[in-house]
XYZ file of C-alpha atoms in Angstrom:
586
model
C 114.025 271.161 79.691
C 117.574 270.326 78.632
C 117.688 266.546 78.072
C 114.434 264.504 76.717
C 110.861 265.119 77.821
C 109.163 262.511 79.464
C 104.927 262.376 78.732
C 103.927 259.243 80.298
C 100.163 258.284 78.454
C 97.054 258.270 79.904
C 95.318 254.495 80.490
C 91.951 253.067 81.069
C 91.704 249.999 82.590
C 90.452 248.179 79.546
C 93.708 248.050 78.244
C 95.600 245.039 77.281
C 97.787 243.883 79.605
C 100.808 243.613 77.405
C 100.731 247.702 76.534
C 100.184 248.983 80.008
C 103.977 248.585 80.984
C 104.728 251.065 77.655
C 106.705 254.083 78.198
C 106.867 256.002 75.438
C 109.488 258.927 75.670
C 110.321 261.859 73.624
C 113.456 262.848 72.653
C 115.418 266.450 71.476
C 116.207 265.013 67.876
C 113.079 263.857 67.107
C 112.542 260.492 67.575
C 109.903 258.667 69.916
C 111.655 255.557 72.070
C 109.390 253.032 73.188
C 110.763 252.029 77.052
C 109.158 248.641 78.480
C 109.049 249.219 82.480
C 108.334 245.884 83.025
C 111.501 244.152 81.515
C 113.643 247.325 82.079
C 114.711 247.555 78.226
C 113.997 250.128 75.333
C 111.513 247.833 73.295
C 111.200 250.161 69.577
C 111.821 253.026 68.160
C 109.587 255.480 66.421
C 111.880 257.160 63.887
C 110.567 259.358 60.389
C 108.053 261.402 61.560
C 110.066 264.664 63.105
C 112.484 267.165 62.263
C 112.994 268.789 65.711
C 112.444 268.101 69.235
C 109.296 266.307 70.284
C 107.487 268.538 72.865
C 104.368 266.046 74.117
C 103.594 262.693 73.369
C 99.845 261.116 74.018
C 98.536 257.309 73.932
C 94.929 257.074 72.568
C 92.711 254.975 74.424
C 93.193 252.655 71.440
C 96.401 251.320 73.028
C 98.550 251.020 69.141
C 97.607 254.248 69.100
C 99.732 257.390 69.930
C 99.931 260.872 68.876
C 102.728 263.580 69.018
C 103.427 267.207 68.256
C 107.097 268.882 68.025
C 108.914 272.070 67.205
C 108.755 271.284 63.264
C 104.839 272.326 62.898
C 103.225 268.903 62.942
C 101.512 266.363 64.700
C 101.964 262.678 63.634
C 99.944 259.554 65.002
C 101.928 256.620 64.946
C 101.005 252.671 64.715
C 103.050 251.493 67.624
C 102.614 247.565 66.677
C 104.158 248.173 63.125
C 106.046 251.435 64.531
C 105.671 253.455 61.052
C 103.613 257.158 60.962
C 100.292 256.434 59.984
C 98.848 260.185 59.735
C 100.809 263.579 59.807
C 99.554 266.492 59.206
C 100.766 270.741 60.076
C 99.251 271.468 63.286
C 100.426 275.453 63.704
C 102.391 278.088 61.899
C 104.986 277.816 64.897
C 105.980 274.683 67.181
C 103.147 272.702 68.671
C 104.316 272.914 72.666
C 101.169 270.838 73.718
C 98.440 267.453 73.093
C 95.375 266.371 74.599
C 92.720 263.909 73.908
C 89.327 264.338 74.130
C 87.264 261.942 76.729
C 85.682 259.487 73.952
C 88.975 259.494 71.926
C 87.171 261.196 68.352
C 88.760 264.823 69.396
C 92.653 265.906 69.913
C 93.138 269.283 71.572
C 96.549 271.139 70.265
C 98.633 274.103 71.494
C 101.341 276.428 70.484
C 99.926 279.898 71.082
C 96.633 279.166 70.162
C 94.596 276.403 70.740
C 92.853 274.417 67.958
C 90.059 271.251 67.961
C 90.924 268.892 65.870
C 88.543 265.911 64.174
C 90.766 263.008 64.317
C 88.908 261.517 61.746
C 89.049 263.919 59.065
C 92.465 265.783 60.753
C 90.357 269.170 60.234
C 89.634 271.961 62.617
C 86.816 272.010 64.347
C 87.123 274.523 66.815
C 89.749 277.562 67.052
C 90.444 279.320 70.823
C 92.556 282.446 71.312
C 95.450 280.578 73.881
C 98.086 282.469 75.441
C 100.559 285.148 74.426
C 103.017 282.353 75.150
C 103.681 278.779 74.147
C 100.785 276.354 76.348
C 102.703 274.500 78.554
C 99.718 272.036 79.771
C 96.075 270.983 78.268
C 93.622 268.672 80.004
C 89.857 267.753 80.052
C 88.068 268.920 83.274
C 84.543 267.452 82.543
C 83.618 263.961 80.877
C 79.753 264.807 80.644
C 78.517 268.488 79.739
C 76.578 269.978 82.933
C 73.779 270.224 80.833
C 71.852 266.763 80.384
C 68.900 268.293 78.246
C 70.536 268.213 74.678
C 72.006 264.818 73.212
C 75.731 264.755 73.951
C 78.036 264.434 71.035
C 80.921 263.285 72.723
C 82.148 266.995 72.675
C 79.917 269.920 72.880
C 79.451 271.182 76.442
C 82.979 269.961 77.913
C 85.315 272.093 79.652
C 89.040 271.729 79.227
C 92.248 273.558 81.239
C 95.197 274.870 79.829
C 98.282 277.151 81.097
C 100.961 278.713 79.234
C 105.030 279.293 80.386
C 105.434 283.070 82.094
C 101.916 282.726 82.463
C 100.176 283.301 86.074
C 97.051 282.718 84.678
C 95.316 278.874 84.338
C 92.531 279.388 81.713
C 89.366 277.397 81.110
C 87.036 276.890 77.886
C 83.931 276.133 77.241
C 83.125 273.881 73.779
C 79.887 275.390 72.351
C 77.347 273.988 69.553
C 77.906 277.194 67.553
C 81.677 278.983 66.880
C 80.908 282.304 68.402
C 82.667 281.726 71.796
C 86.475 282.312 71.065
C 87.317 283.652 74.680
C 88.651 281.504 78.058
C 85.094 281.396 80.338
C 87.018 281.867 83.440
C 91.049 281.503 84.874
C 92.531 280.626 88.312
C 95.555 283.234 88.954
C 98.276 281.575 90.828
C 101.785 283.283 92.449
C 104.400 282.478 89.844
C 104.380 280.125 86.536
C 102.810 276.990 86.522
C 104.945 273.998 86.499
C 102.746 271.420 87.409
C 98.962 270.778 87.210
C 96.995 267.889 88.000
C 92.972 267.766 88.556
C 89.782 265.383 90.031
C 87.809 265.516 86.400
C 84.562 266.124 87.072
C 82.159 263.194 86.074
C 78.381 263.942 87.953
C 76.407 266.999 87.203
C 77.371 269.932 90.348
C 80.311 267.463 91.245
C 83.341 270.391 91.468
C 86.694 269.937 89.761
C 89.651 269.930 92.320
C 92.700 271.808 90.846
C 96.494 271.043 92.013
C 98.828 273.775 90.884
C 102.805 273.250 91.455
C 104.623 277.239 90.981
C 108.149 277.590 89.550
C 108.846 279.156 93.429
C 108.024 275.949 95.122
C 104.122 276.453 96.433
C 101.639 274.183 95.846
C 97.665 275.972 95.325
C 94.918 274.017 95.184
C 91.693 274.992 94.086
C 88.443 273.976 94.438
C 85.408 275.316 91.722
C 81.989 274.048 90.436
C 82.323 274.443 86.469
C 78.714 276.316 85.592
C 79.492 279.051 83.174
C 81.053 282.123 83.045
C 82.926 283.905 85.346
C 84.702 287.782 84.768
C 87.002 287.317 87.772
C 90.570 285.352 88.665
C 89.738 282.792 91.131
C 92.371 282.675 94.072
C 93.354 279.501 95.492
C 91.297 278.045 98.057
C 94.437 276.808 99.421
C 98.395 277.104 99.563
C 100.823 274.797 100.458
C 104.517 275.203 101.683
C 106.809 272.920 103.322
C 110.132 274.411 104.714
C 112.823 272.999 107.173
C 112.245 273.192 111.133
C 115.031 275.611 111.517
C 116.899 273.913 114.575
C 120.678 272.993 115.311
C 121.677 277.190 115.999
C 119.998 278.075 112.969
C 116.609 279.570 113.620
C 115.544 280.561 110.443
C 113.342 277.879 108.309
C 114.372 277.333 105.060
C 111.775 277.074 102.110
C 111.787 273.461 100.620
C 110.346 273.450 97.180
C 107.320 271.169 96.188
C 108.568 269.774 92.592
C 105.184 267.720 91.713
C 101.537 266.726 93.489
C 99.013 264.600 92.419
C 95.709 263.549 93.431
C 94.982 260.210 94.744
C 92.001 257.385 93.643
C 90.017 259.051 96.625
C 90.624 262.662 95.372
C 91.254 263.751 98.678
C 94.585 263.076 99.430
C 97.458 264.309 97.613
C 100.897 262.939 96.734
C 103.502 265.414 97.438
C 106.859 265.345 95.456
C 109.588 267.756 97.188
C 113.190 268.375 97.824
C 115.709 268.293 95.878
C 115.512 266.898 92.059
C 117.992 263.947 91.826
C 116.841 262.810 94.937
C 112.842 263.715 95.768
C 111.274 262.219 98.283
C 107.346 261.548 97.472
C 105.212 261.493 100.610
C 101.444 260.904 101.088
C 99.072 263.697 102.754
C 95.855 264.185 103.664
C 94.832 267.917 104.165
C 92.295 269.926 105.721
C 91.944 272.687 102.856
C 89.528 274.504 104.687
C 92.616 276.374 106.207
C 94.062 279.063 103.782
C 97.495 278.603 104.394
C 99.445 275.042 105.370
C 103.421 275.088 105.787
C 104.329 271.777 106.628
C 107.618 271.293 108.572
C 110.040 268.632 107.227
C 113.751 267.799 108.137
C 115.270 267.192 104.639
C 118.570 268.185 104.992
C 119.005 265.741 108.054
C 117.520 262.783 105.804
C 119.582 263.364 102.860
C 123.032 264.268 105.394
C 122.591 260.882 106.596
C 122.614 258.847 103.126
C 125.303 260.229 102.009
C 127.177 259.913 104.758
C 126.595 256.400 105.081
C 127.535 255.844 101.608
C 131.295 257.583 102.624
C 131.761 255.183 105.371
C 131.335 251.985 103.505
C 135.102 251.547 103.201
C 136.488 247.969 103.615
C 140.534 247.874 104.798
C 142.326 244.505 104.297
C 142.881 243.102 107.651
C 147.018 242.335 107.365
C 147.909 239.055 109.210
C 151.543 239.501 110.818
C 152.665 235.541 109.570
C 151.586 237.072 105.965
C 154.772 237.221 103.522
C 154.972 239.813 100.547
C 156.202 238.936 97.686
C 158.174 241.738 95.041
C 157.593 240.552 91.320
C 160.442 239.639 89.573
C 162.468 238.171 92.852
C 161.728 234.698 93.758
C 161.701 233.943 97.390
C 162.438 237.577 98.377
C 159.972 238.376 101.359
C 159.453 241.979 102.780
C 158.671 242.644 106.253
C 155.197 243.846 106.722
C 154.690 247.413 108.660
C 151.624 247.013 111.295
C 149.121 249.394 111.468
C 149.974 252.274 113.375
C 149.647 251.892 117.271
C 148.304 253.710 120.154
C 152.072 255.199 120.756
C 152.284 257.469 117.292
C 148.998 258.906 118.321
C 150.176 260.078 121.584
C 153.044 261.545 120.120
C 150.637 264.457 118.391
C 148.615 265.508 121.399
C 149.497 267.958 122.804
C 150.210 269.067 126.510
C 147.952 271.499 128.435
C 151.502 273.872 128.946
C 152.815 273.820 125.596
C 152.386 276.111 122.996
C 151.733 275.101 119.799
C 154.824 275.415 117.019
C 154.258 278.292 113.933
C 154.591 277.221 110.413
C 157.667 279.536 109.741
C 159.386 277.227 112.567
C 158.067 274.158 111.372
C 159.271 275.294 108.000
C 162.967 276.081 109.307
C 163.089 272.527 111.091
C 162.415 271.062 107.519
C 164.892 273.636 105.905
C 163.229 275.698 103.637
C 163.549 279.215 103.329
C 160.563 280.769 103.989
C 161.202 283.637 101.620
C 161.069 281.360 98.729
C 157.484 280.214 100.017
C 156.034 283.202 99.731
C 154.652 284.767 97.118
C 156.637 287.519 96.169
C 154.960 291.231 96.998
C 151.945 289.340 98.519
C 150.391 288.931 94.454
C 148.388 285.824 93.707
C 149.457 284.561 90.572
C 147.560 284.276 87.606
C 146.133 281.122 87.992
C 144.317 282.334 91.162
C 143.701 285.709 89.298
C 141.429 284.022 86.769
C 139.664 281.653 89.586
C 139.241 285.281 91.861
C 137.553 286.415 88.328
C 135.173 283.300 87.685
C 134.009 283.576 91.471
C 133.518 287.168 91.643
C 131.368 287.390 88.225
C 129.488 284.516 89.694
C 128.830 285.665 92.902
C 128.846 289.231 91.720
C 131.170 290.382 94.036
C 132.582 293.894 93.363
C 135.562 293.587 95.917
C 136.588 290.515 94.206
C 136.201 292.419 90.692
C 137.684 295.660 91.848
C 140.328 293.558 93.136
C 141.402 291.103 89.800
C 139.921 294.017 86.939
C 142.356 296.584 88.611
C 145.573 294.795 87.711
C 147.535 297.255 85.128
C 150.376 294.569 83.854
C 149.584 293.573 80.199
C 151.296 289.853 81.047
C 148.776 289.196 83.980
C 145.638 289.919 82.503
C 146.506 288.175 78.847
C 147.372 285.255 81.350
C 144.167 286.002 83.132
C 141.730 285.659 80.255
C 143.896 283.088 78.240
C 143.229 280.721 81.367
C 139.688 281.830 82.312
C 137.416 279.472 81.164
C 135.041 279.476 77.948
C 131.629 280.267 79.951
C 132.764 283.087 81.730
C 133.607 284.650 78.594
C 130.131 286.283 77.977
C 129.452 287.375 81.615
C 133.094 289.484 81.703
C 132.195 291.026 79.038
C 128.573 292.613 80.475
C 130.668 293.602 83.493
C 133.209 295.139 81.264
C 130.353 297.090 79.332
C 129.530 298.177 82.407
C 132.646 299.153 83.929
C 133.298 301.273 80.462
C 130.257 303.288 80.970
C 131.485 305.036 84.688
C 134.976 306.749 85.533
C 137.034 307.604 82.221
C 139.775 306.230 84.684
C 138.725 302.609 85.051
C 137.646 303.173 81.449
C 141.297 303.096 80.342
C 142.043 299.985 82.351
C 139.229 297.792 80.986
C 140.263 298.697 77.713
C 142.973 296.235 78.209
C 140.820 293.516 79.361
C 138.820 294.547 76.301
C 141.743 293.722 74.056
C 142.785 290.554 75.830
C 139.186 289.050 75.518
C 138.434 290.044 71.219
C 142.139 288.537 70.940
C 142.412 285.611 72.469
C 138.146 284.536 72.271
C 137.190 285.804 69.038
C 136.957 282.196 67.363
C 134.413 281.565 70.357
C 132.750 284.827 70.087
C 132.260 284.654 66.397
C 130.583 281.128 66.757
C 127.819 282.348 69.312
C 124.579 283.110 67.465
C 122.751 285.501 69.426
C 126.440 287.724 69.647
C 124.917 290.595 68.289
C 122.337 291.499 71.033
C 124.272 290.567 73.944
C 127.241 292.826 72.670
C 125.207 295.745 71.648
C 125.558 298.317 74.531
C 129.081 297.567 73.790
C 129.010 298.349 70.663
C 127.312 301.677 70.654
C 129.353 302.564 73.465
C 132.841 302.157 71.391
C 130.548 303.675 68.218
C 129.898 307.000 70.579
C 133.320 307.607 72.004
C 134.947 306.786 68.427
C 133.073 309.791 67.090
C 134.588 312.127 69.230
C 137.729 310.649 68.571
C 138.392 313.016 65.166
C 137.273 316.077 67.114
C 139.531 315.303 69.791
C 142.768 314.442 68.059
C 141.997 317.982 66.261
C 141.984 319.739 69.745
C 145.109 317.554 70.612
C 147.077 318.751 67.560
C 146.135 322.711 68.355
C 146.573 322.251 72.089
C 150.247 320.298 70.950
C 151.349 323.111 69.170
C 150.353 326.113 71.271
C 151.830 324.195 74.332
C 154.977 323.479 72.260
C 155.095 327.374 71.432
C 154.674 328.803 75.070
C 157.557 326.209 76.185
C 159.786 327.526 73.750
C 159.029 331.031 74.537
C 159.733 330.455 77.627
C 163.165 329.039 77.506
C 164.400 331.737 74.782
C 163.379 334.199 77.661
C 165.252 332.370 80.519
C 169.034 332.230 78.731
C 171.190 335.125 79.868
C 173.155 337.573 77.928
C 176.136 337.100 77.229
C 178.686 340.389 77.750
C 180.404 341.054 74.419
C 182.572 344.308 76.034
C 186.103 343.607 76.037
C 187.817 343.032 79.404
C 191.104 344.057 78.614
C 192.510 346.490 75.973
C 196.132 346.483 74.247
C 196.967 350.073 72.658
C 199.845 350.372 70.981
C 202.292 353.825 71.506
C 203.882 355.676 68.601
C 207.559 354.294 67.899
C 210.202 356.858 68.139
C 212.858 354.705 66.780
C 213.216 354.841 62.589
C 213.611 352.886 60.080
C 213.180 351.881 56.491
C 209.364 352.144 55.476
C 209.650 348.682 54.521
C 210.737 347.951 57.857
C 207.882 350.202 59.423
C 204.771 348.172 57.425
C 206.351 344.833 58.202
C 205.999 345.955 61.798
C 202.918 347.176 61.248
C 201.647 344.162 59.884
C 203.068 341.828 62.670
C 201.734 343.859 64.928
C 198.312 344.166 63.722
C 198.356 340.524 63.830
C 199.409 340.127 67.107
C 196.671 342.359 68.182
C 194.206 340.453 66.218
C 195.892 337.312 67.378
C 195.849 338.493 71.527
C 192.440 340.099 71.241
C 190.967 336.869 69.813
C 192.211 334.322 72.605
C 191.346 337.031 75.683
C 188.032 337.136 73.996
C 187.962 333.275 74.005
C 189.433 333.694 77.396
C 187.401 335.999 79.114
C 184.089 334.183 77.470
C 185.041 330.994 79.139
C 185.828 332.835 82.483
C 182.269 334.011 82.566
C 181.333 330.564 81.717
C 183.303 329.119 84.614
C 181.688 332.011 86.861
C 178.450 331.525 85.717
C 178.496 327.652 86.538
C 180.208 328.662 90.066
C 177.838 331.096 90.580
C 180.428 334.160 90.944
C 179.158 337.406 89.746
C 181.236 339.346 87.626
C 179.833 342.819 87.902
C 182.215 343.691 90.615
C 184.048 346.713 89.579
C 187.221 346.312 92.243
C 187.959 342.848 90.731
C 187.696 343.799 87.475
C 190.218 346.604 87.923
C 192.702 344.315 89.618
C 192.779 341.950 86.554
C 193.076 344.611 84.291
């Protein structure tokens, strides 16, 4: 689906011989090349006629002829002799996914959804059929003659034709009537999976039945096997399925399923040509079946064929065989001849075998004989480094490994995981961020941790992010989940604040109650006896003041004192409610 579709055309053998080498090839931009398989070379090009991708291309049995249908709406017949458009017209309201022309070359069957008859020589609709929910993926003629010979045949009425659709498991089939009544399939084969590939044994004589080769998307191959006469309310099931798988042998005993990528029917329309294996390198093999038997596996050995090719191609070395007399000259020295090392001999291989008695050496002593510290080898506290953190990350989100996830996502330093997802590459952008998402969802705890990854990805992607069309849908679970936990936030950072402050309260409630007392009552007293001895009263109230000062004076620095005794105390943990001590101070 990615590069150019190939549609090869569909020949009769009254063609000139000069257009039945023509390949003609549709491309994703639009244009139609024009490949001659004979000389090997692109012969035109068919440019002009379409917008988008081209999605089927179609020779008419008129051999300059050839029709195509493409993504922009329309369907354009070309003249391939003077390669210019000669008709285009809109063939659907959506992309036309699918061409088919009619047996006698006057009709052209087209498919998006919904299938539509077209008169080629008018380019109006003659017929209109319900299709598929999905785009039709395939569209061919199962009948050349109707099955009833009564009525004259106008090239069209009475025909059957087969079409299937992509996620479709059902291959429908319509009936062309006189009248336009009829809008509904007649009957439908139901196969296992969606159809891939279809081929079919058209049905030319009246009773003859139409052989049906159906390729799955999971590698079967159904073939059915159906007389066309009417309609029919019920899927038909295959008459029978095809599988081919590996034999199993060489110690592992399970078979492994091969898938079956194409099968066609040959001239005698009873045996097929399978195409299986693998896709750059199929191998196409001729069988003839007994489909009388409900179920054939058929046992092939493909690994062992392909093993051997390549292995053949890895051995195609050639080594220059050095001659001993053979002198070397160095550029840029004339003359100067170097001597030439043999190959290595039979001795230096001896010299690494070991002997039956000796154990073999350890790398930390191999690394000592060469002098390197082995502490400076490894890594320090057994951490891979970053570059091997974002290699752990692209395999475990490819294999979908949780222990490899659990074991990168975990990491809690901001420098590893910016390094991380700086060095991660661009496609596993998108899938880290589903596992993120879903990471975000479970445990608040891991919630906080991806929030870092989070930030690391928006910073250091966001030009890649913002480039991605379809950014919105794959990112929306993320969004709503930041959207939900942001409104909370206010309520939150209210019940923070209250919480804050009556925590903040209690605390310093707390430490007011736990600071001791401190004992104000003086320790030691200083009374002062009445003077006998007299003097002037001038004398007296100088005295008096002095020694009021003093007393001031002494009771100040005992209080300072005795305050920094119980200090002292207090940090040596001496009590000083013992009333002998305090007595002998005093």
């Amino acid at each position: 689906q990615d590069g150019p579709q190939r549609k090869k055309r569909k020949s009769e053998v009254g063609e000139v011989d000069k257009q039945l080498d023509i390949l003609a090839i549709g491309t994703a931009v639009g244009s139609i090349l024009l490949y001659s398989t004979v000389k090997g070379e692109l012969q035109s090009k068919l440019d002009g006629g379409h917008d988008s991708r081209v999605n089927c291309v179609r020779w008419h049995q008129d051999s300059c002829c050839l029709y195509s249908c493409s993504d922009d709406k329309h369907i354009v017949e070309w003249n391939t002799q003077t390669c210019k458009v000669k008709c285009k017209w809109k063939g659907d309201n959506s992309s036309v996914t699918c061409l088919c022309i009619s047996p006698d070359g006057k009709m052209l069957l087209s498919a998006g959804r919904t299938i539509k008859l077209w008169d080629l020589e008018t380019k109006e609709v003659y017929r209109h059929f319900t299709g598929h929910a999905t785009s039709v993926s395939s569209l061919m003629f199962t009948t050349v003659k109707p099955m009833n010979e009564s009525k004259p045949f106008d090239g069209i009425t009475g025909l059957y034709f087969l079409s299937g659709a992509i996620h479709d498991r059902l291959l429908s089939v319509w009936y062309i009537r006189s009248d336009r009544k009829e809008k509904n399939a007649v009957m439908s084969f139901t196969v296992t999976d969606e159809p891939t590939f279809v081929d079919l044994t058209v049905s030319e004589v009246k009773e003859e039945s139409v052989k049906l080769a159906v390729v799955c998307r999971d590698g079967q191959l159904h073939i059915f096997e159906h007389i066309l006469n009417g309609y029919c309310k019920k899927p038909l099931t295959s008459n029978c399925t095809i599988q081919i798988a590996t034999p199993g042998n060489d110690g592992d005993s399970t078979p492994n399923p091969v898938p079956i990528l194409a099968a066609a029917f040959c001239t005698d329309k009873q045996s097929l040509l399978l195409v299986y294996g693998n896709t750059l390198q199929p191998i196409i093999e001729k069988v003839s079946l007994n489909t009388s038997e409900p179920h054939i596996c058929l046992v092939r050995d493909i690994q062992k064929v392909l093993s051997l090719k390549t292995d053949a191609a890895l051995t195609k070395v050639k080594t220059p065989v050095v001659n001993s007399d053979t002198k070397v000259l160095v550029p840029g020295i004339p003359g100067h001849s170097t001597a030439v090392k043999t190959p290595a001999s039979g001795k230096e291989k001896k010299k690494n075998k070991r002997k039956p008695g000796e154990t073999e050496e350890s790398i930390e002593e191999r690394l000592g004989a060469l002098d390197i510290d082995v502490s400076k080898v490894k890594t320090p506290g057994g951490l891979p480094q970053t570059d091997s953190f974002a290699v752990l990350l692209v395999q475990g989100l490819e294999s979908n490994d949780a222990e490899i996830l659990n074991k990168v996502l975990n990491t809690r330093k901001e420098n590893i995981v910016k390094n991380t997802v700086a060095r991660m590459p661009i496609h596993a952008v998108i899938p880290l961020l589903h596992e993120l998402t879903k990471r975000l969802q479970g445990n608040p705890y891991s919630a906080s941790v991806m929030v870092r990854w989070l930030k690391s990805v928006f910073t250091l992607h966001a030009s890649y992010l913002s480039t991605l069309p379809d950014l919105i849908p794959q990112l929306g679970m993320l969004y709503q989940l930041m959207e939900s936990r942001v409104k909370t936030l206010q309520k939150l950072s209210r019940l923070h604040g209250r919480l804050f402050i009556l925590v903040t309260q209690v605390a310093a409630s707390q430490t007011v109650q736990e600071i001791p007392e401190v004992n104000q009552t003086a320790k030691l007293v200083y009374e002062d006896d009445s003077s006998e001895e007299e003097g002037s009263d001038d004398e007296m109230m100088a005295d008096k003041d002095s020694d009021e000062n003093w007393d001031e004076d002494e009771e100040k620095e005992e209080q300072s004192d005795e305050q920094d005794m119980t200090v002292e105390k207090e940090i040596n943990g001496d009590s000083d409610l013992e009333p002998e001590n305090e007595s002998e101070e005093e």
